[in-house]
mmCIF file of C-alpha atoms and ligand atoms in Angstrom:
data_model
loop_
_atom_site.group_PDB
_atom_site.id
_atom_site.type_symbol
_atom_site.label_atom_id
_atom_site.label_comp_id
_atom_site.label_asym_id
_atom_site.label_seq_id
_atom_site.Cartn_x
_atom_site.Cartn_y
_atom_site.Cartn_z
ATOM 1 C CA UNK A 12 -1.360 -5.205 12.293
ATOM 2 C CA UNK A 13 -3.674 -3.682 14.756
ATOM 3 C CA UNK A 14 -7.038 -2.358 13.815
ATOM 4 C CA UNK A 15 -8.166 0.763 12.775
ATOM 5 C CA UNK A 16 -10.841 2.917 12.183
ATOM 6 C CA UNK A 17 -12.187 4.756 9.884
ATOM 7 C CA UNK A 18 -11.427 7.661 12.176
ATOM 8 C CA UNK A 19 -7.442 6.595 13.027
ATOM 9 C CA UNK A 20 -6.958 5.902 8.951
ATOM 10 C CA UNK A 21 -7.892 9.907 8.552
ATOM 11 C CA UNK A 22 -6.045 10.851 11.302
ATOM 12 C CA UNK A 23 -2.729 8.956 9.923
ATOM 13 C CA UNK A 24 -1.974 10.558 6.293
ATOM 14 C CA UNK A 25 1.084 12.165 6.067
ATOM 15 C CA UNK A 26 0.872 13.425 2.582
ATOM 16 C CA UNK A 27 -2.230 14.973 1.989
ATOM 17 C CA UNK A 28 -4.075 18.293 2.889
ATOM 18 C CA UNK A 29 -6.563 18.075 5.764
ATOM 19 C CA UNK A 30 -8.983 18.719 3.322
ATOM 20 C CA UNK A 31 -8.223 16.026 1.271
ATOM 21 C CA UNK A 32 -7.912 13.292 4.183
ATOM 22 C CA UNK A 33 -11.365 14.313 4.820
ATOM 23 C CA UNK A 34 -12.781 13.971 1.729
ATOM 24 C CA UNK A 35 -10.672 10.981 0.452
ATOM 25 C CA UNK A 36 -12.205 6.853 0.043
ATOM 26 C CA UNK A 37 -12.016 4.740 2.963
ATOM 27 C CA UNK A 38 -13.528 1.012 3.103
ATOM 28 C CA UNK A 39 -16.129 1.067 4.896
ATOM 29 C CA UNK A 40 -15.690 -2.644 5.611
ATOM 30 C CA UNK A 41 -12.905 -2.059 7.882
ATOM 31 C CA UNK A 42 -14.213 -4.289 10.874
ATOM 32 C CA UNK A 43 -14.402 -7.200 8.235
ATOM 33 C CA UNK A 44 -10.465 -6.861 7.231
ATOM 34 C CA UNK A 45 -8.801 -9.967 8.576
ATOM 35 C CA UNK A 46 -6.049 -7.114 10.199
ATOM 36 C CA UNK A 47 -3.824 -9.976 11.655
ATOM 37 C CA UNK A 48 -2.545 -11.217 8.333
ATOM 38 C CA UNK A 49 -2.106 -7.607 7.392
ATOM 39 C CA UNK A 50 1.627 -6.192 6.735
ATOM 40 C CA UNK A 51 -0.645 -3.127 5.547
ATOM 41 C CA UNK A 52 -4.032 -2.276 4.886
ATOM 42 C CA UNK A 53 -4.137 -1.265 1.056
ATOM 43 C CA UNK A 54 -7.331 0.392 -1.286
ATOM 44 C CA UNK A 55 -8.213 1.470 -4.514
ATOM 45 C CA UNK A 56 -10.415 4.486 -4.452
ATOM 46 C CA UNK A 57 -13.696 3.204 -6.671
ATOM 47 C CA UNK A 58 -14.719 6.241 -8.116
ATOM 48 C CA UNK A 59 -11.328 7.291 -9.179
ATOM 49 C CA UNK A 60 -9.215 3.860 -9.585
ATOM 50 C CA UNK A 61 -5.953 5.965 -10.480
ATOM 51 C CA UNK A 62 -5.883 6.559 -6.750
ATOM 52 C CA UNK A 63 -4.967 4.451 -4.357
ATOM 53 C CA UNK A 64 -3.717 4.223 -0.138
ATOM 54 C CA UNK A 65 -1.979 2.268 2.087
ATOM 55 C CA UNK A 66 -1.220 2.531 5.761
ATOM 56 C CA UNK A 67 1.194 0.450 8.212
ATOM 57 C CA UNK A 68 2.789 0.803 10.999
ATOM 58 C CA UNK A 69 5.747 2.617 11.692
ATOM 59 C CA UNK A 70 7.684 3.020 15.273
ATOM 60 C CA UNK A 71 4.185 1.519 16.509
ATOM 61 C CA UNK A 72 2.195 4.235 14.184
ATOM 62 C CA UNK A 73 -0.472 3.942 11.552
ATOM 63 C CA UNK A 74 0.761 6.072 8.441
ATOM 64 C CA UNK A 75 -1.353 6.351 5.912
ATOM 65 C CA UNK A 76 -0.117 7.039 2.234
ATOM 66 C CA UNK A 77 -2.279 8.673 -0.757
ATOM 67 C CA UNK A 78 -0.616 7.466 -3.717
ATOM 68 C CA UNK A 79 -1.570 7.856 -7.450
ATOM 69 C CA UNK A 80 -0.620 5.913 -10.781
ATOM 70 C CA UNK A 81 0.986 8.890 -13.058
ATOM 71 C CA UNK A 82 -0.842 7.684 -16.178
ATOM 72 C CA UNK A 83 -2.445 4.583 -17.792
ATOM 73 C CA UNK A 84 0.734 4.098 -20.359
ATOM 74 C CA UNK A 85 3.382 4.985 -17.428
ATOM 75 C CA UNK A 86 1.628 2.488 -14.934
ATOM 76 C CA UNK A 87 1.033 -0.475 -17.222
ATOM 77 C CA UNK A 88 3.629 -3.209 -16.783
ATOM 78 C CA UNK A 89 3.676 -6.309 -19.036
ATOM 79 C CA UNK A 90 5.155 -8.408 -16.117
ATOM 80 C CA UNK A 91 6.781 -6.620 -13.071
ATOM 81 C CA UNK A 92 7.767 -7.338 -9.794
ATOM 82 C CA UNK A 93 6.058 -5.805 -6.723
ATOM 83 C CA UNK A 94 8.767 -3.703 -4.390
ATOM 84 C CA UNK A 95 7.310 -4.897 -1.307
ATOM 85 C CA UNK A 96 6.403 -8.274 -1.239
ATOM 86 C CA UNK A 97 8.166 -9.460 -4.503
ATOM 87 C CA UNK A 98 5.707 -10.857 -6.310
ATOM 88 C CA UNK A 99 6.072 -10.934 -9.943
ATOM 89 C CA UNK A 100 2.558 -10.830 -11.904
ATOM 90 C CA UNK A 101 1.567 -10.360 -15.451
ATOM 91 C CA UNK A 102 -0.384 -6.865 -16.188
ATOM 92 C CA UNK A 103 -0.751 -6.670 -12.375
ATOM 93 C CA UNK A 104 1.811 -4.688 -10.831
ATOM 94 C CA UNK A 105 1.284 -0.578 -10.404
ATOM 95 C CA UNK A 106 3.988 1.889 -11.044
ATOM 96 C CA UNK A 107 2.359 3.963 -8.098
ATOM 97 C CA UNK A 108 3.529 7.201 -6.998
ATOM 98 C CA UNK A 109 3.644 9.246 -3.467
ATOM 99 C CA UNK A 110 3.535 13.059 -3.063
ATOM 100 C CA UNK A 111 5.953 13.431 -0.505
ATOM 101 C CA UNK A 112 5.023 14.920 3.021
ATOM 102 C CA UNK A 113 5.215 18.844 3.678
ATOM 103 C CA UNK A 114 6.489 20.965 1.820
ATOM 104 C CA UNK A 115 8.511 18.837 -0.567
ATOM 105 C CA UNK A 116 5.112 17.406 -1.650
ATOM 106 C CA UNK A 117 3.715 21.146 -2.043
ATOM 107 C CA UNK A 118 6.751 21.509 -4.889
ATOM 108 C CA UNK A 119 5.616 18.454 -6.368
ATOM 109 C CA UNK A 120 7.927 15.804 -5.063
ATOM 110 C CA UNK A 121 7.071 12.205 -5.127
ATOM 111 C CA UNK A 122 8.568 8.652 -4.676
ATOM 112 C CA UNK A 123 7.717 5.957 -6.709
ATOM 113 C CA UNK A 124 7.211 2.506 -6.414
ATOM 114 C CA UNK A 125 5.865 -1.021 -8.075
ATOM 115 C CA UNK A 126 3.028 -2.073 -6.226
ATOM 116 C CA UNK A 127 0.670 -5.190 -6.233
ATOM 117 C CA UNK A 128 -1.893 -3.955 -8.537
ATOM 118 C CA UNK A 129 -4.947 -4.821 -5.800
ATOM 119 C CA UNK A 130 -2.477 -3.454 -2.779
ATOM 120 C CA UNK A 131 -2.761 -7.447 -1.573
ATOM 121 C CA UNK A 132 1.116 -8.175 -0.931
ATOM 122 C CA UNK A 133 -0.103 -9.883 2.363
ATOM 123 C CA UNK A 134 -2.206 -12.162 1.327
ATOM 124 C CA UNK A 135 0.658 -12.902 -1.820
ATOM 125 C CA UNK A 136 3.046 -13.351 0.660
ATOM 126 C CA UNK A 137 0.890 -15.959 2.934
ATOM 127 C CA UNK A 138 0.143 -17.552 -0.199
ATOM 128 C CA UNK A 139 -3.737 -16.547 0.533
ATOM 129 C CA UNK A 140 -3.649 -15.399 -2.845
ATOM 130 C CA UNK A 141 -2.268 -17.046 -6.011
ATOM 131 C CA UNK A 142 -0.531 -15.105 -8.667
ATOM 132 C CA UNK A 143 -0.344 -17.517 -11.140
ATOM 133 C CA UNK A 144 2.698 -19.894 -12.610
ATOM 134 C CA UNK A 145 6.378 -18.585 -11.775
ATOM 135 C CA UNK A 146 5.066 -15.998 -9.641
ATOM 136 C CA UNK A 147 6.927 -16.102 -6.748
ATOM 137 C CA UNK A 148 11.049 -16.157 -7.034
ATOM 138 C CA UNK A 149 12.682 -19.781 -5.544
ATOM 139 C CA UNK A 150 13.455 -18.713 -2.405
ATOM 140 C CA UNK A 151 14.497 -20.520 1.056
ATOM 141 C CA UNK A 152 12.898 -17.981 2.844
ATOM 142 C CA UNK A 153 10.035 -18.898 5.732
ATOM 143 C CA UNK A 154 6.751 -17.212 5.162
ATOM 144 C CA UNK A 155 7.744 -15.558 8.457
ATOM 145 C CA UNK A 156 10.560 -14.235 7.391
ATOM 146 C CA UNK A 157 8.862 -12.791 3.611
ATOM 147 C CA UNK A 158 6.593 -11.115 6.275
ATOM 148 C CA UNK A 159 9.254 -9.448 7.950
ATOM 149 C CA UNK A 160 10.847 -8.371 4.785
ATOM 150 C CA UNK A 161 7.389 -7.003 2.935
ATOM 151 C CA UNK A 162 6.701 -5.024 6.468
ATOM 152 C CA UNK A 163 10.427 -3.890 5.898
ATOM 153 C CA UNK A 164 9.867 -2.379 2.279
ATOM 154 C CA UNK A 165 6.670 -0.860 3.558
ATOM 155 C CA UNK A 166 8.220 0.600 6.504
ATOM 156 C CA UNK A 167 11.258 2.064 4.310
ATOM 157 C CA UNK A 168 8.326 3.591 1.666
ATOM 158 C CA UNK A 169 6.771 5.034 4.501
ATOM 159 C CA UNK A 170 9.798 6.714 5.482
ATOM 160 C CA UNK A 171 11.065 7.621 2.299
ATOM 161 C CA UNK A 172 8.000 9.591 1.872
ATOM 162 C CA UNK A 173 7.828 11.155 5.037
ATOM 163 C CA UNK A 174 11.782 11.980 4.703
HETATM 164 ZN ZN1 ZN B 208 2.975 -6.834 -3.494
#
């Protein structure tokens, strides 16, 4: 994906307050991001790791996502699979929620989805990053082509929320 800064990542949430896009964790390391083998940029929030945020492009704009794990018990998968780049991992996948944008998010709406615990699907899906024995499904799929379909599942979160 393109790069961004600090300044676009504010500027791109679609499901928070302009209160809380100011006030919210961004990386300041964004410059050091290796952004070309990015389907999305993801981050925990340090000081609050129940929080988390993504954005990714969609129709060639950033979005940016707040989402938030809905408890410890709720969140805590033995072994799960993550909805966008299909990785399977033990005790590392997030049940991660989204308020939804507008007013459907003021009345307490959210979607839901399993996510790569550390938000690194990319680097799963280049196989950058190893999670572990039987982590990945057989499949006859190019690494092009699992790129394609993780930036498709983000794409279809994105929208889903924004719906
Ligand atoms: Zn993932």
């Amino acid at each position: 994906m393109k790069p961004l800064t600090e300044q676009e990542i504010r500027a791109a949430f679609v499901n928070c307050t302009k209160g809380q896009t100011k006030r919210l964790f961004v990386p300041r390391d964004l410059s050091d991001r290796p952004w070309d083998d990015l389907d999305y940029l993801g981050w925990r929030d340090p000081q609050s790791p129940d929080r988390a945020y993504l954005v990714a492009e969609l129709d060639g704009h950033p979005r940016a996502i707040a989402l938030r794990r809905p408890s410890p018990a709720a969140g805590q998968l033995q072994r799960g699979m993550c909805s966008m780049c299909l990785t399977t991992h033990t005790g590392n996948v997030s049940l991660m929620v989204a308020p939804k944008a507008g007013k459907a998010g003021q009345q307490g709406n959210t979607v839901g989805t399993y996510l790569c615990a550390d938000l690194d699907c990319s680097l799963y899906v280049r196989g950058r990053k190893n999670a572990g024995a039987g982590a990945r499904l057989q499949e006859s799929l190019s690494v092009e082509e699992k790129i394609e379909r993780t930036v498709a599942n983000v794409a279809a979160f994105v929208a889903r929320v924004m719906a």
